[in-house]
Amino acid sequence: MAKHEFDTKINRTQSGSVKWDDADFLFHAEGVLPLWVADTDFLAPAPVLEAIHARAAHGVFGYPSPRHPGFEALQGWLKKRHNWDTEQEWMVSTPGVVTALSVAVQTFTQPGDKVIVQPPVYPPFFSSVLRNDRQIIENPLINEDSDYRIDFDDLARKAKDARLLIFCNPHNPVGRVWSGEELKLLTEICQENNLLILSDEIHSDLIFKGYRHVPLVTLSKELASRIITCIAPSKTFNTAGLYTSTVIIPDAGLRRQFADSVQTLGIAKNNVFGIAAMEAAYRHGEPWLEQLLVYLEGNADYLTKFVAEKLPKIKLRKPEGTYLAWLDCRELGLDADQLGTFFAKEAKVGLNNGSTFGKQGEGFMRLNFGCSRAVLSEGLERIEQAYRRCFK
């Protein structure tokens, strides 16, 4: 098996990258090292690159068939990696998971309806609700020494008044890989309250040793008719810019409604390069992924050790999955704006401000360690130097 060189530093500047080319503009500082938005700095797997090159070489880029081979490849992947038996007819394409969130909110709720989110959580969970004139009900995660868990008692009380739960599995940004027991409790509450669930499982392949991703829909045949699952190769194989994702809906009625909304909005067409990449990734990308997981966990270990030894006022619990670290910076005594200024202008490192993940994220920062060890080390050294200057 070929060894993949994740240590190789890829120059992403002047490539139209929002992460790299827009960093100074977005963080209002010069020379910022970007460790923020959730794409990685790794080359996509060779089979993906070869598939894209071959598709480009064909030279004709007409409308693709909606029965594209990526569905069959995804079906096999889900069975092999997650023991999830699916049917291709359950699958609906969208340009991305964020798009799917808004479509689901528009399709399955009415203006004024209440939608539950569990902050601190991925910011589009909030915007997909608010921009569609729905109400947010917060079921905040319980934080016990950076060990997050679901507040099931609170969820049971609030589920009675809600129509939809948007659930993050695994969780962005706190890095939890929810256990089967936790998921079972969640599904029981939703079933008792006739609550639809949209499960964002885009990070489901990025799981570290000792943990296992459980697709929510596999826990209960009865509840499967009330679950909409969002999947994409983008986080796993670094193909976010190809805008190709899949929404899996076993229930025929819900699927028909969702597919009709996609057609109505005019977003049903696929991208020919996204299809080629998706098929190649799910058919041939597993050896690359296995090596990536080892490298990412090495980064997570390095990061966790560095923070503990060099940045004592910042707390970090090693994530169970994803390539995102949730830094508890509350002991620094800075408000959200001051914290952002410290990292961007003092440390010259661009991180996601935790306040954008809900008020429960104030005092936290999200760091993307999906990069070469050298880039991660440089970023941490910048933070340490600024920390020593400002927090002696």
XYZ file of C-alpha atoms in Angstrom:
392
model
C 0.000 0.000 0.000
C 1.381 3.411 -0.986
C 2.377 5.697 1.856
C 0.728 9.090 1.746
C 2.831 12.117 2.682
C 0.587 14.170 4.917
C 3.666 16.035 6.180
C 4.043 17.692 2.786
C 3.211 21.393 2.976
C 0.950 22.402 0.097
C 1.002 26.071 -0.871
C -2.680 27.024 -0.986
C -2.215 30.761 -1.432
C -3.437 32.250 -4.702
C -5.657 29.208 -5.255
C -8.918 31.005 -4.472
C -8.985 29.470 -0.979
C -11.202 31.255 1.520
C -9.111 29.700 4.289
C -5.764 31.005 3.034
C -6.330 33.812 0.555
C -8.941 35.633 2.640
C -7.333 35.158 6.062
C -5.741 38.602 6.444
C -8.941 40.303 5.243
C -11.235 38.282 7.499
C -9.063 38.546 10.615
C -8.095 42.210 10.037
C -4.411 41.452 10.466
C -1.414 40.744 8.269
C 0.522 37.490 8.152
C -2.200 35.387 9.804
C -1.646 31.624 9.747
C -5.109 30.142 9.062
C -6.227 27.261 11.263
C -9.934 27.893 11.036
C -12.520 26.893 8.397
C -13.086 23.125 8.247
C -11.248 22.019 5.166
C -7.821 20.398 5.330
C -4.504 21.221 3.718
C -3.957 17.695 2.359
C -4.033 16.604 -1.253
C -7.138 14.565 -2.047
C -6.492 10.829 -2.532
C -4.770 9.857 -5.774
C -7.842 7.943 -7.077
C -9.909 11.114 -6.665
C -7.382 13.229 -8.555
C -7.128 10.602 -11.284
C -10.909 10.458 -11.643
C -11.155 14.240 -11.973
C -8.333 14.326 -14.519
C -9.970 11.554 -16.533
C -13.311 13.335 -16.487
C -11.659 16.574 -17.610
C -9.827 14.740 -20.386
C -13.151 13.523 -21.767
C -13.784 17.110 -22.752
C -17.590 17.065 -22.824
C -19.355 18.362 -19.730
C -23.039 17.974 -20.446
C -25.827 17.413 -17.970
C -25.114 14.363 -15.795
C -27.632 11.635 -15.115
C -29.359 11.896 -11.713
C -28.698 8.141 -11.384
C -25.015 8.781 -10.942
C -22.547 6.068 -9.820
C -21.668 7.950 -6.661
C -24.829 6.616 -5.015
C -23.776 3.010 -5.525
C -20.299 3.794 -4.229
C -21.732 5.545 -1.154
C -24.050 2.610 -0.514
C -21.091 0.239 -0.401
C -19.076 2.617 1.757
C -21.796 2.981 4.376
C -22.201 -0.777 4.607
C -18.479 -1.434 4.943
C -17.517 1.444 7.224
C -20.644 1.787 9.350
C -22.650 -1.417 8.866
C -25.535 0.606 7.471
C -27.717 -1.066 4.844
C -29.129 1.597 2.542
C -31.005 1.754 -0.742
C -29.964 4.038 -3.567
C -33.555 5.187 -3.949
C -33.293 6.738 -0.461
C -30.628 9.180 -1.686
C -31.154 12.761 -2.840
C -28.321 14.993 -4.055
C -27.755 18.545 -2.836
C -24.868 20.957 -3.434
C -23.817 20.664 0.211
C -24.933 19.831 3.721
C -25.506 23.505 4.584
C -27.889 23.707 1.624
C -29.619 20.553 2.839
C -30.149 22.097 6.282
C -32.070 25.030 4.845
C -34.055 22.851 2.450
C -35.069 20.558 5.307
C -36.142 23.461 7.496
C -38.206 24.908 4.631
C -39.724 21.529 3.763
C -40.591 20.056 7.137
C -41.474 23.132 9.192
C -43.621 26.221 8.786
C -42.776 29.862 9.599
C -42.890 30.279 13.345
C -42.300 26.586 14.088
C -39.704 25.707 16.731
C -36.489 23.893 15.858
C -34.116 22.477 18.475
C -30.351 22.928 18.255
C -27.723 21.858 20.798
C -25.116 24.592 21.252
C -22.272 25.172 21.129
C -22.759 23.953 17.578
C -21.932 24.597 13.917
C -23.168 28.150 13.102
C -25.324 27.214 10.041
C -27.570 25.256 12.398
C -28.687 28.648 13.724
C -28.786 30.522 10.432
C -30.746 27.822 8.591
C -33.500 28.263 11.175
C -33.485 32.025 11.649
C -33.172 32.954 7.977
C -36.224 30.849 7.238
C -38.329 32.618 9.861
C -38.449 29.716 12.323
C -37.771 29.851 16.053
C -34.745 28.298 17.750
C -35.100 26.311 20.930
C -31.716 25.725 22.540
C -30.947 22.437 24.265
C -27.406 23.331 25.380
C -24.877 20.595 25.869
C -23.692 20.075 29.440
C -20.005 20.929 29.827
C -18.265 19.183 32.700
C -14.540 19.959 32.565
C -14.665 20.042 28.735
C -16.442 16.670 28.678
C -19.670 17.418 26.863
C -22.888 15.448 27.108
C -26.498 15.875 26.050
C -28.958 17.285 28.586
C -31.680 14.685 28.072
C -34.011 16.045 30.762
C -33.982 19.461 29.119
C -34.453 17.900 25.683
C -37.484 15.923 26.882
C -39.121 19.116 28.179
C -38.463 21.132 25.035
C -39.235 18.413 22.480
C -42.946 18.729 23.254
C -43.094 22.152 21.592
C -40.760 21.547 18.642
C -41.122 20.167 15.148
C -37.497 19.391 14.214
C -34.175 18.607 15.917
C -30.962 19.417 14.030
C -28.401 17.019 15.447
C -24.610 16.940 14.958
C -23.164 13.385 14.922
C -20.158 13.490 15.467
C -20.273 16.901 17.054
C -18.717 20.043 15.638
C -17.060 21.795 17.470
C -16.711 19.823 20.718
C -15.411 16.635 19.068
C -17.769 14.171 20.731
C -18.499 10.865 19.012
C -21.845 10.023 20.562
C -22.193 6.528 22.001
C -24.943 4.097 21.094
C -26.443 4.552 24.556
C -26.607 8.329 24.187
C -28.119 8.068 20.733
C -30.721 5.570 21.934
C -31.893 7.948 24.647
C -32.079 10.790 22.156
C -34.121 8.786 19.658
C -36.531 7.610 22.367
C -37.263 11.206 23.378
C -37.794 12.221 19.761
C -40.063 9.261 19.107
C -42.191 10.008 22.163
C -42.649 13.591 20.980
C -43.136 12.914 17.264
C -40.014 14.965 16.528
C -38.266 14.842 13.158
C -34.459 14.610 13.262
C -32.013 15.991 10.753
C -28.712 14.254 11.534
C -25.599 15.960 10.161
C -23.084 13.109 9.851
C -20.562 14.815 7.588
C -17.675 14.033 9.997
C -18.694 10.387 10.459
C -15.573 8.907 8.847
C -13.162 10.909 11.002
C -13.220 8.818 14.158
C -10.231 8.095 16.413
C -9.195 4.839 18.080
C -11.508 3.592 20.801
C -14.608 5.198 19.322
C -17.157 4.183 16.713
C -19.598 6.211 14.696
C -23.183 4.961 14.930
C -25.484 6.258 12.171
C -28.511 7.515 14.062
C -30.968 5.899 11.674
C -29.611 2.387 12.390
C -30.797 2.375 15.998
C -34.511 1.973 15.406
C -36.540 0.773 12.430
C -39.549 2.603 13.823
C -37.712 5.914 14.115
C -35.944 5.514 10.771
C -39.052 6.956 9.134
C -38.424 10.232 10.999
C -34.688 10.693 10.341
C -33.014 12.656 7.551
C -29.255 12.017 7.340
C -26.763 14.329 5.640
C -23.536 12.816 4.257
C -20.734 14.173 2.063
C -17.194 13.159 1.094
C -16.008 16.734 1.599
C -14.593 16.572 5.147
C -13.180 13.073 4.787
C -11.484 13.478 1.402
C -11.037 17.289 1.268
C -13.415 17.877 -1.641
C -15.554 20.664 -0.146
C -15.134 22.933 -3.177
C -16.793 20.344 -5.429
C -20.137 20.895 -3.665
C -21.530 17.375 -3.771
C -23.464 15.864 -0.871
C -26.188 13.296 -0.295
C -29.281 13.356 1.899
C -30.503 9.897 2.868
C -34.214 9.591 3.682
C -35.628 6.061 4.094
C -39.242 7.237 4.390
C -40.784 7.599 0.933
C -43.141 10.401 1.946
C -40.479 12.569 3.544
C -38.111 11.845 0.666
C -40.688 12.915 -1.902
C -41.282 16.173 -0.058
C -37.572 16.895 0.219
C -36.864 16.001 -3.425
C -39.749 18.220 -4.540
C -38.251 21.128 -2.595
C -34.858 20.542 -4.188
C -36.497 20.612 -7.628
C -38.512 23.708 -6.792
C -35.381 25.549 -5.707
C -33.591 24.495 -8.894
C -30.661 22.851 -7.117
C -31.151 19.244 -8.205
C -28.350 19.143 -10.778
C -25.006 17.569 -9.883
C -21.517 18.703 -10.766
C -19.752 16.257 -13.108
C -16.444 16.620 -11.264
C -18.107 16.244 -7.882
C -19.744 13.017 -9.026
C -16.445 11.627 -10.326
C -14.663 12.556 -7.103
C -17.418 11.113 -4.916
C -17.418 7.774 -6.708
C -13.628 7.456 -6.654
C -13.392 8.447 -2.995
C -15.954 5.928 -1.795
C -14.689 3.122 -4.029
C -10.950 3.570 -3.638
C -10.243 6.042 -0.840
C -10.221 3.768 2.190
C -6.438 3.055 2.306
C -5.779 6.794 2.165
C -8.332 7.429 4.921
C -6.800 4.843 7.246
C -3.450 6.607 7.005
C -5.091 10.012 7.382
C -6.727 8.955 10.641
C -3.377 7.919 12.096
C -1.862 11.253 11.087
C -4.782 13.311 12.420
C -4.740 11.520 15.746
C -1.016 12.185 15.932
C -1.787 15.870 15.421
C -4.470 15.704 18.100
C -2.038 14.100 20.558
C 0.656 16.672 19.744
C -1.797 19.547 20.150
C -3.238 18.248 23.420
C 0.222 17.753 24.937
C 1.426 21.181 23.777
C -1.560 22.981 25.273
C -1.236 21.156 28.589
C 2.492 21.883 28.891
C 2.864 25.337 27.358
C -0.526 27.066 27.711
C -1.751 26.284 31.252
C -4.601 28.804 31.180
C -6.064 27.145 28.082
C -7.834 23.804 28.489
C -8.314 21.152 25.835
C -9.818 17.702 25.949
C -8.587 15.603 23.060
C -11.412 15.215 20.526
C -12.847 11.772 19.889
C -13.231 12.515 16.187
C -13.091 15.257 13.515
C -9.990 17.414 12.962
C -11.340 20.250 15.103
C -10.141 21.157 18.598
C -12.248 23.152 21.048
C -9.991 25.371 23.151
C -11.354 26.575 26.495
C -9.751 29.998 26.918
C -11.999 31.339 29.655
C -9.172 31.565 32.202
C -7.532 34.211 30.015
C -10.249 36.595 31.189
C -11.019 38.018 27.742
C -14.383 38.655 26.173
C -15.157 37.271 22.698
C -13.821 40.308 20.807
C -10.671 40.515 22.918
C -10.065 36.802 22.474
C -10.350 37.056 18.722
C -7.974 40.025 18.734
C -5.427 38.166 20.854
C -5.221 35.203 18.482
C -5.388 37.176 15.231
C -3.260 40.224 16.069
C -0.989 39.095 18.888
C -0.450 35.454 17.901
C -1.068 35.950 14.155
C -3.142 32.762 14.031
C -6.645 32.624 12.584
C -9.086 30.492 14.596
C -12.896 30.346 14.688
C -14.267 32.428 17.537
C -16.334 30.230 19.837
C -18.991 32.915 20.192
C -20.194 32.128 16.650
C -21.225 28.665 17.882
C -23.727 30.150 20.338
C -23.389 31.995 23.621
C -22.203 28.739 25.195
C -19.082 29.082 23.037
C -18.023 32.449 24.447
C -14.498 32.141 25.806
C -13.670 29.267 23.461
C -11.852 29.072 20.126
C -11.988 26.336 17.476
C -8.700 25.213 15.941
C -8.455 23.133 12.758
C -5.558 20.665 13.009
C -6.181 19.151 9.571
C -2.809 20.346 8.337
C 0.830 19.279 8.225
C 2.543 18.835 11.592
C 4.913 21.656 10.627
C 2.053 24.126 10.085
C 0.374 23.043 13.320
C 3.674 23.432 15.189
C 4.209 26.901 13.758
C 0.727 27.955 14.785
C 1.158 26.656 18.318
C 4.540 28.310 18.681
C 3.014 31.622 17.629
C 0.286 31.175 20.238
C 2.846 30.289 22.929
C 4.949 33.371 22.200
C 1.901 35.643 22.362
C 0.708 33.882 25.505
C 4.036 34.530 27.241
C 3.950 38.201 26.297
C 0.363 38.768 27.410
C -0.279 36.287 30.234
C 2.855 35.967 32.361
